[in-house]
Every structure is written in structure tokens, then in C-alpha cells.
mmCIF file of C-alpha atoms in Angstrom:
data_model
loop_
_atom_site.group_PDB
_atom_site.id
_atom_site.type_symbol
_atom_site.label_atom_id
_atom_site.label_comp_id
_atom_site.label_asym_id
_atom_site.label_seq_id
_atom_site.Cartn_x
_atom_site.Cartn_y
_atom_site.Cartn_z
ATOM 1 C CA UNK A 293 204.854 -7.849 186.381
ATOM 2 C CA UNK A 294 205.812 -11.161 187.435
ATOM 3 C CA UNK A 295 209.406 -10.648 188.046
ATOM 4 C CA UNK A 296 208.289 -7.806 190.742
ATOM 5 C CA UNK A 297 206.559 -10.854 192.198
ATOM 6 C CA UNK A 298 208.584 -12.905 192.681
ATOM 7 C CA UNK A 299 211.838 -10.556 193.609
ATOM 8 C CA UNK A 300 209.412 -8.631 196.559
ATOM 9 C CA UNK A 301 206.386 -11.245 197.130
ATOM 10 C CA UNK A 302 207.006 -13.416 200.266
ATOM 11 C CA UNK A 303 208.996 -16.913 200.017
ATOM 12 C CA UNK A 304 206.893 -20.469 199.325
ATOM 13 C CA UNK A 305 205.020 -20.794 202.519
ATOM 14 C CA UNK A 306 204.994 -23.741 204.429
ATOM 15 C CA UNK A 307 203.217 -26.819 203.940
ATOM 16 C CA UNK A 308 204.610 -25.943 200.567
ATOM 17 C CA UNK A 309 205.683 -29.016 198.275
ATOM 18 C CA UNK A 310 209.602 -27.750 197.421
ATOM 19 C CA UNK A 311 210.330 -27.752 194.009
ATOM 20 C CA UNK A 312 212.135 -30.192 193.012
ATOM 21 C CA UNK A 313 215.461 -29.409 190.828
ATOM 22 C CA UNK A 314 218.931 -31.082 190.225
ATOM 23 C CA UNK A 315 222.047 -29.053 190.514
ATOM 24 C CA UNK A 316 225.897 -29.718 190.238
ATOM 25 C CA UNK A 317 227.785 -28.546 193.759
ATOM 26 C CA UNK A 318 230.977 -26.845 193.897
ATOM 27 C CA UNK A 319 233.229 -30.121 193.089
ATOM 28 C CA UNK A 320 230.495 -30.729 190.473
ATOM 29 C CA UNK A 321 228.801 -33.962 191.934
ATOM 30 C CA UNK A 322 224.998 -33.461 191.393
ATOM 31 C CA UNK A 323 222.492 -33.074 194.343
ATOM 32 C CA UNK A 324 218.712 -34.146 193.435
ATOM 33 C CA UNK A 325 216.672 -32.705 196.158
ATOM 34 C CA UNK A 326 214.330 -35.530 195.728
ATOM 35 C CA UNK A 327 216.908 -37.758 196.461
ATOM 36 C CA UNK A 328 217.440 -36.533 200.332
ATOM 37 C CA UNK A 329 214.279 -37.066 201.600
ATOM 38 C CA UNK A 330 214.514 -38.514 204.953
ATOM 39 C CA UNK A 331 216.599 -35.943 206.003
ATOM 40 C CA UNK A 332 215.787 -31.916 206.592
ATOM 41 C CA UNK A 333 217.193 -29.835 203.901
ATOM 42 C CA UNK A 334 218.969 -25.722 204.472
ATOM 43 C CA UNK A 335 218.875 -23.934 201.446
ATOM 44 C CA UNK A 336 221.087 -20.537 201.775
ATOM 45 C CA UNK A 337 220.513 -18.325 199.172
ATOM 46 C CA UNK A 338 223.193 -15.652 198.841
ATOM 47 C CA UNK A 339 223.901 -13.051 196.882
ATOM 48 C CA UNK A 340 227.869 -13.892 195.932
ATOM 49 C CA UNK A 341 230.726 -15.724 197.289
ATOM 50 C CA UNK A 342 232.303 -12.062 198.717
ATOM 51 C CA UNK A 343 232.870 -11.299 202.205
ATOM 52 C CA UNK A 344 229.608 -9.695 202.879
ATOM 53 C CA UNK A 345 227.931 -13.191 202.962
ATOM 54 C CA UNK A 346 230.667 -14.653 205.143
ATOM 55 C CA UNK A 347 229.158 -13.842 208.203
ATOM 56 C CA UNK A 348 225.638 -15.241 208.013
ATOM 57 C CA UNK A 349 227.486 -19.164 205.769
ATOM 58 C CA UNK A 350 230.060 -18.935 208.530
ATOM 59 C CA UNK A 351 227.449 -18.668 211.599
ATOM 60 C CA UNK A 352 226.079 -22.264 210.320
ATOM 61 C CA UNK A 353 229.609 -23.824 209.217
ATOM 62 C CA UNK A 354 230.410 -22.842 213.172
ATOM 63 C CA UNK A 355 227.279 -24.463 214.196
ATOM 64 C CA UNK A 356 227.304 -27.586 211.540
ATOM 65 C CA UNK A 357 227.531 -30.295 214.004
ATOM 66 C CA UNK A 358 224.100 -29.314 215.330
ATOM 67 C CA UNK A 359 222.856 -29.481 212.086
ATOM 68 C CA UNK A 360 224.274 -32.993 211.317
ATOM 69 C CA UNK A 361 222.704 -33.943 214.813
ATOM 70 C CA UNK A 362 219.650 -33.040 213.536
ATOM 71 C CA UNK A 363 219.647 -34.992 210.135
ATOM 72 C CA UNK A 364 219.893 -32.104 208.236
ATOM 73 C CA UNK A 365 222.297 -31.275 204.854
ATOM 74 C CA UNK A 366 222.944 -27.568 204.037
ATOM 75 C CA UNK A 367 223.546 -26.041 200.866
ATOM 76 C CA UNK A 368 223.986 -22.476 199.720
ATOM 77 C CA UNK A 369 222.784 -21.303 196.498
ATOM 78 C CA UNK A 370 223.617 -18.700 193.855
ATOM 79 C CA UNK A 371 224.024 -18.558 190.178
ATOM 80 C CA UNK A 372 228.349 -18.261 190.479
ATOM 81 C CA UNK A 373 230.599 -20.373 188.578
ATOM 82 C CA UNK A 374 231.651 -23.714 190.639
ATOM 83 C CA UNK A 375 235.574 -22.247 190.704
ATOM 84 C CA UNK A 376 234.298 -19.177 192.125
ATOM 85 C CA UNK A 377 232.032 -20.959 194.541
ATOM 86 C CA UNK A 378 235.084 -23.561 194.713
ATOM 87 C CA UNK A 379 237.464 -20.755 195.905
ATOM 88 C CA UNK A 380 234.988 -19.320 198.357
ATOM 89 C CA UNK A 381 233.901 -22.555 200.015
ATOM 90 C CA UNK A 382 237.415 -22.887 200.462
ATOM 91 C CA UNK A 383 238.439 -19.618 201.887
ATOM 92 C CA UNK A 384 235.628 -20.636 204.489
ATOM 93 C CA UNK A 385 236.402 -23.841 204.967
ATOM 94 C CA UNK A 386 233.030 -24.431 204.625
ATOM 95 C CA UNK A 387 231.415 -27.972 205.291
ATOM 96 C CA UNK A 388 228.856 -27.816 203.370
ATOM 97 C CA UNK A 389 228.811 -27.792 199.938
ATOM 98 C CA UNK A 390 227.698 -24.288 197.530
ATOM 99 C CA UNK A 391 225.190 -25.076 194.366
ATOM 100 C CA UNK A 392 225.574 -23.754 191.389
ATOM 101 C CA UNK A 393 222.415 -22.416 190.146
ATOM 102 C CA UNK A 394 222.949 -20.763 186.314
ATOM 103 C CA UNK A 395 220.674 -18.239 185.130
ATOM 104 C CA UNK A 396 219.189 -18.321 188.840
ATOM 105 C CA UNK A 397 216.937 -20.952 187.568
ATOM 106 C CA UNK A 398 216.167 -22.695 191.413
ATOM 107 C CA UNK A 399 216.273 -19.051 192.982
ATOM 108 C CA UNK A 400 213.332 -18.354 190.951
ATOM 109 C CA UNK A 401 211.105 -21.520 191.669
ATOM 110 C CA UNK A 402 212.022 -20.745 195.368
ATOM 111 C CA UNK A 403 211.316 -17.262 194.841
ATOM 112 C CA UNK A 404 214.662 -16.253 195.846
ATOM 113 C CA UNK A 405 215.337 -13.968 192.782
ATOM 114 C CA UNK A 406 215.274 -13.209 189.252
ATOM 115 C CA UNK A 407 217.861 -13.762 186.577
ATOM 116 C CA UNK A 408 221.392 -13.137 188.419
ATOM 117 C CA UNK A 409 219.775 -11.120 191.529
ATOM 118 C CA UNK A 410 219.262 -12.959 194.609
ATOM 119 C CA UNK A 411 217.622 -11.920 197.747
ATOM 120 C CA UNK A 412 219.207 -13.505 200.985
ATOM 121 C CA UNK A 413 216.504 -16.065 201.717
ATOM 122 C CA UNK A 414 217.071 -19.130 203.563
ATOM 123 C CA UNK A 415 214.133 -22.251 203.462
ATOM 124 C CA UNK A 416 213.929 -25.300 205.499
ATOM 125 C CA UNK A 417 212.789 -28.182 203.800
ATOM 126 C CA UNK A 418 211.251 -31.314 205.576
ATOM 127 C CA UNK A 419 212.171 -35.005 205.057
ATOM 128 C CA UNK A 420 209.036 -35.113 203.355
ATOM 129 C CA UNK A 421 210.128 -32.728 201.162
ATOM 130 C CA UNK A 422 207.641 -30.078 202.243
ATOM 131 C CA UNK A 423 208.406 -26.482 202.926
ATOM 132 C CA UNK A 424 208.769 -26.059 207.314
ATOM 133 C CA UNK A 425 209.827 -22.309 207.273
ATOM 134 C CA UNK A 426 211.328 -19.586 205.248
ATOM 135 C CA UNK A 427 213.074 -16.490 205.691
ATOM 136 C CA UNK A 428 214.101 -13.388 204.507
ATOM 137 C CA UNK A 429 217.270 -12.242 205.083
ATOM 138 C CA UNK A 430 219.682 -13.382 207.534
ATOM 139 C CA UNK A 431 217.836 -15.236 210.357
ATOM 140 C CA UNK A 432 219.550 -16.475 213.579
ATOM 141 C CA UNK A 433 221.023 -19.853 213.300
ATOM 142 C CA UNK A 434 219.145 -20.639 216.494
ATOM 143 C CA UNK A 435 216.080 -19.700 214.602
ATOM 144 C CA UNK A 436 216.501 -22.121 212.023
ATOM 145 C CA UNK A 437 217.709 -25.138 214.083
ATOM 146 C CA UNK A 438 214.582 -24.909 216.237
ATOM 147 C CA UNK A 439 212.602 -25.284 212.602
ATOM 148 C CA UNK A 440 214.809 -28.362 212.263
ATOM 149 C CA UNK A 441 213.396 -29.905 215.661
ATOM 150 C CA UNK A 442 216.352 -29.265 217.916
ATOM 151 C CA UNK A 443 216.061 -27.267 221.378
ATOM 152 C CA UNK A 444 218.979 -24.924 221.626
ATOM 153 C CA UNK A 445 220.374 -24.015 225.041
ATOM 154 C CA UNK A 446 218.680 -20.753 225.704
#
């Protein structure tokens, strides 16, 4: 069954092209992900703007200069409304923006989920819009800024 696959098969390896979609962000301006190439891409996907996610989007917000250092945009992803994402980003005060993704349409290309049911996976993409590394679950934020080229202070 196909949906099986893609909720419990790994994540889009790398050297993967990523998928290309279009998607409005919380204060509903669009992001194109062809349209940031030249700089690394973070794709969170979350289950729901509720507390348990705060943890692992909060990590990175406390960490977003390093990301900016190294030419890098984040954005978390999951199929909420933009007021609810709106209100969480918010409560947060997160710096990066939240996509909305209805129906869990870019979850599924990324193999992320199915329908409204995400699975915590977070993707790197490269500024040639490649696929550098994937996770499942909640990986260290040192984890994914060495994917992104920087050397964090052991």
C-alpha cells in the first residue's frame, strides 16, 4: 500500500533533486523553493503548532543566527491553518517563518506523511536544490548545522 510507504519508508535520500512546490507562509507571502537556490534550505516538518513541538522549533530559533551565518532559510511545515500557525509562530517568537501545507500535499512528496499525519522529519536542502541529509525525528541542531557546512564548537 503506498501510503504505508511513504508514512514508514525512509525520507528522499541525498543527492536527491527536492521537489519543487510553492506554498503561502504564515503571513501568507508565498515561498517557491525554486526560487532560493543559492542558499541551503531547513525544512521542519512537525506534527502541530502545540507545545510538544516547541522544544525541537525553539532549539533552532535559539540557534538562528548560525543558520543565517551559514546562508541558510528555515521553514517548518504542516498542513495547519496560517492563524493557527500565525498564533504559534508568535507564541515562539519564532524567526522563521511556518508553511502552510493543506491536505499535507509537500509532506507527501517529501515523504513526511500522508493526508493530515506528519512524521517529525527534518531535510536539508542544498543551494543546488539537491537533497544533503534527512532525518527522522528530532535531530540535534548541531547535527544539522554541520550538514549546512558550519563547524560547531565541540
Amino acid at each position: 500500500d503506498h501510503s504505508h510507504n511513504i508514512m514508514f519508508g525512509p525520507p528522499l535520500p541525498p543527492g536527491t533533486p527536492a521537489p519543487d512546490f510553492t506554498a503561502p507562509d504564515h503571513r501568507s507571502n508565498p515561498v517557491r523553493l525554486s526560487a532560493l537556490r543559492g542558499f541551503s534550505v531547513v525544512l521542519v516538518f512537525y506534527p502541530g503548532d502545540d507545545t510538544r513541538v516547541t522544544s525541537q522549533l525553539g532549539r533552532i530559533a535559539d540557534r538562528y543566527p548560525e543558520f543565517q551565518a551559514a546562508n541558510a532559510v528555515v521553514y517548518g511545515v504542516n498542513p495547519a491553518s496560517a492563524s493557527s500557525h500565525a498564533r504559534f509562530a508568535e507564541k515562539l517568537s519564532l524567526p522563521f517563518p511556518l508553511l502552510v501545507d493543506p491536505g499535507g500535499r509537500i509532506a507527501r512528496v517529501y515523504r513526511s506523511g500522508f493526508w493530515r499525519i506528519v512524521r517529525r522529519t527534518v531535510y536539508v536542502i542544498s543551494p543546488e536544490g539537491t537533497i544533503a541529509a534527512a532525518w527522522r525525528g528530532d535531530p540535534p541542531v548541531d547535527a544539522v548545522l554541520r550538514a549546512l557546512g558550519r563547524t560547531t564548537p565541540e
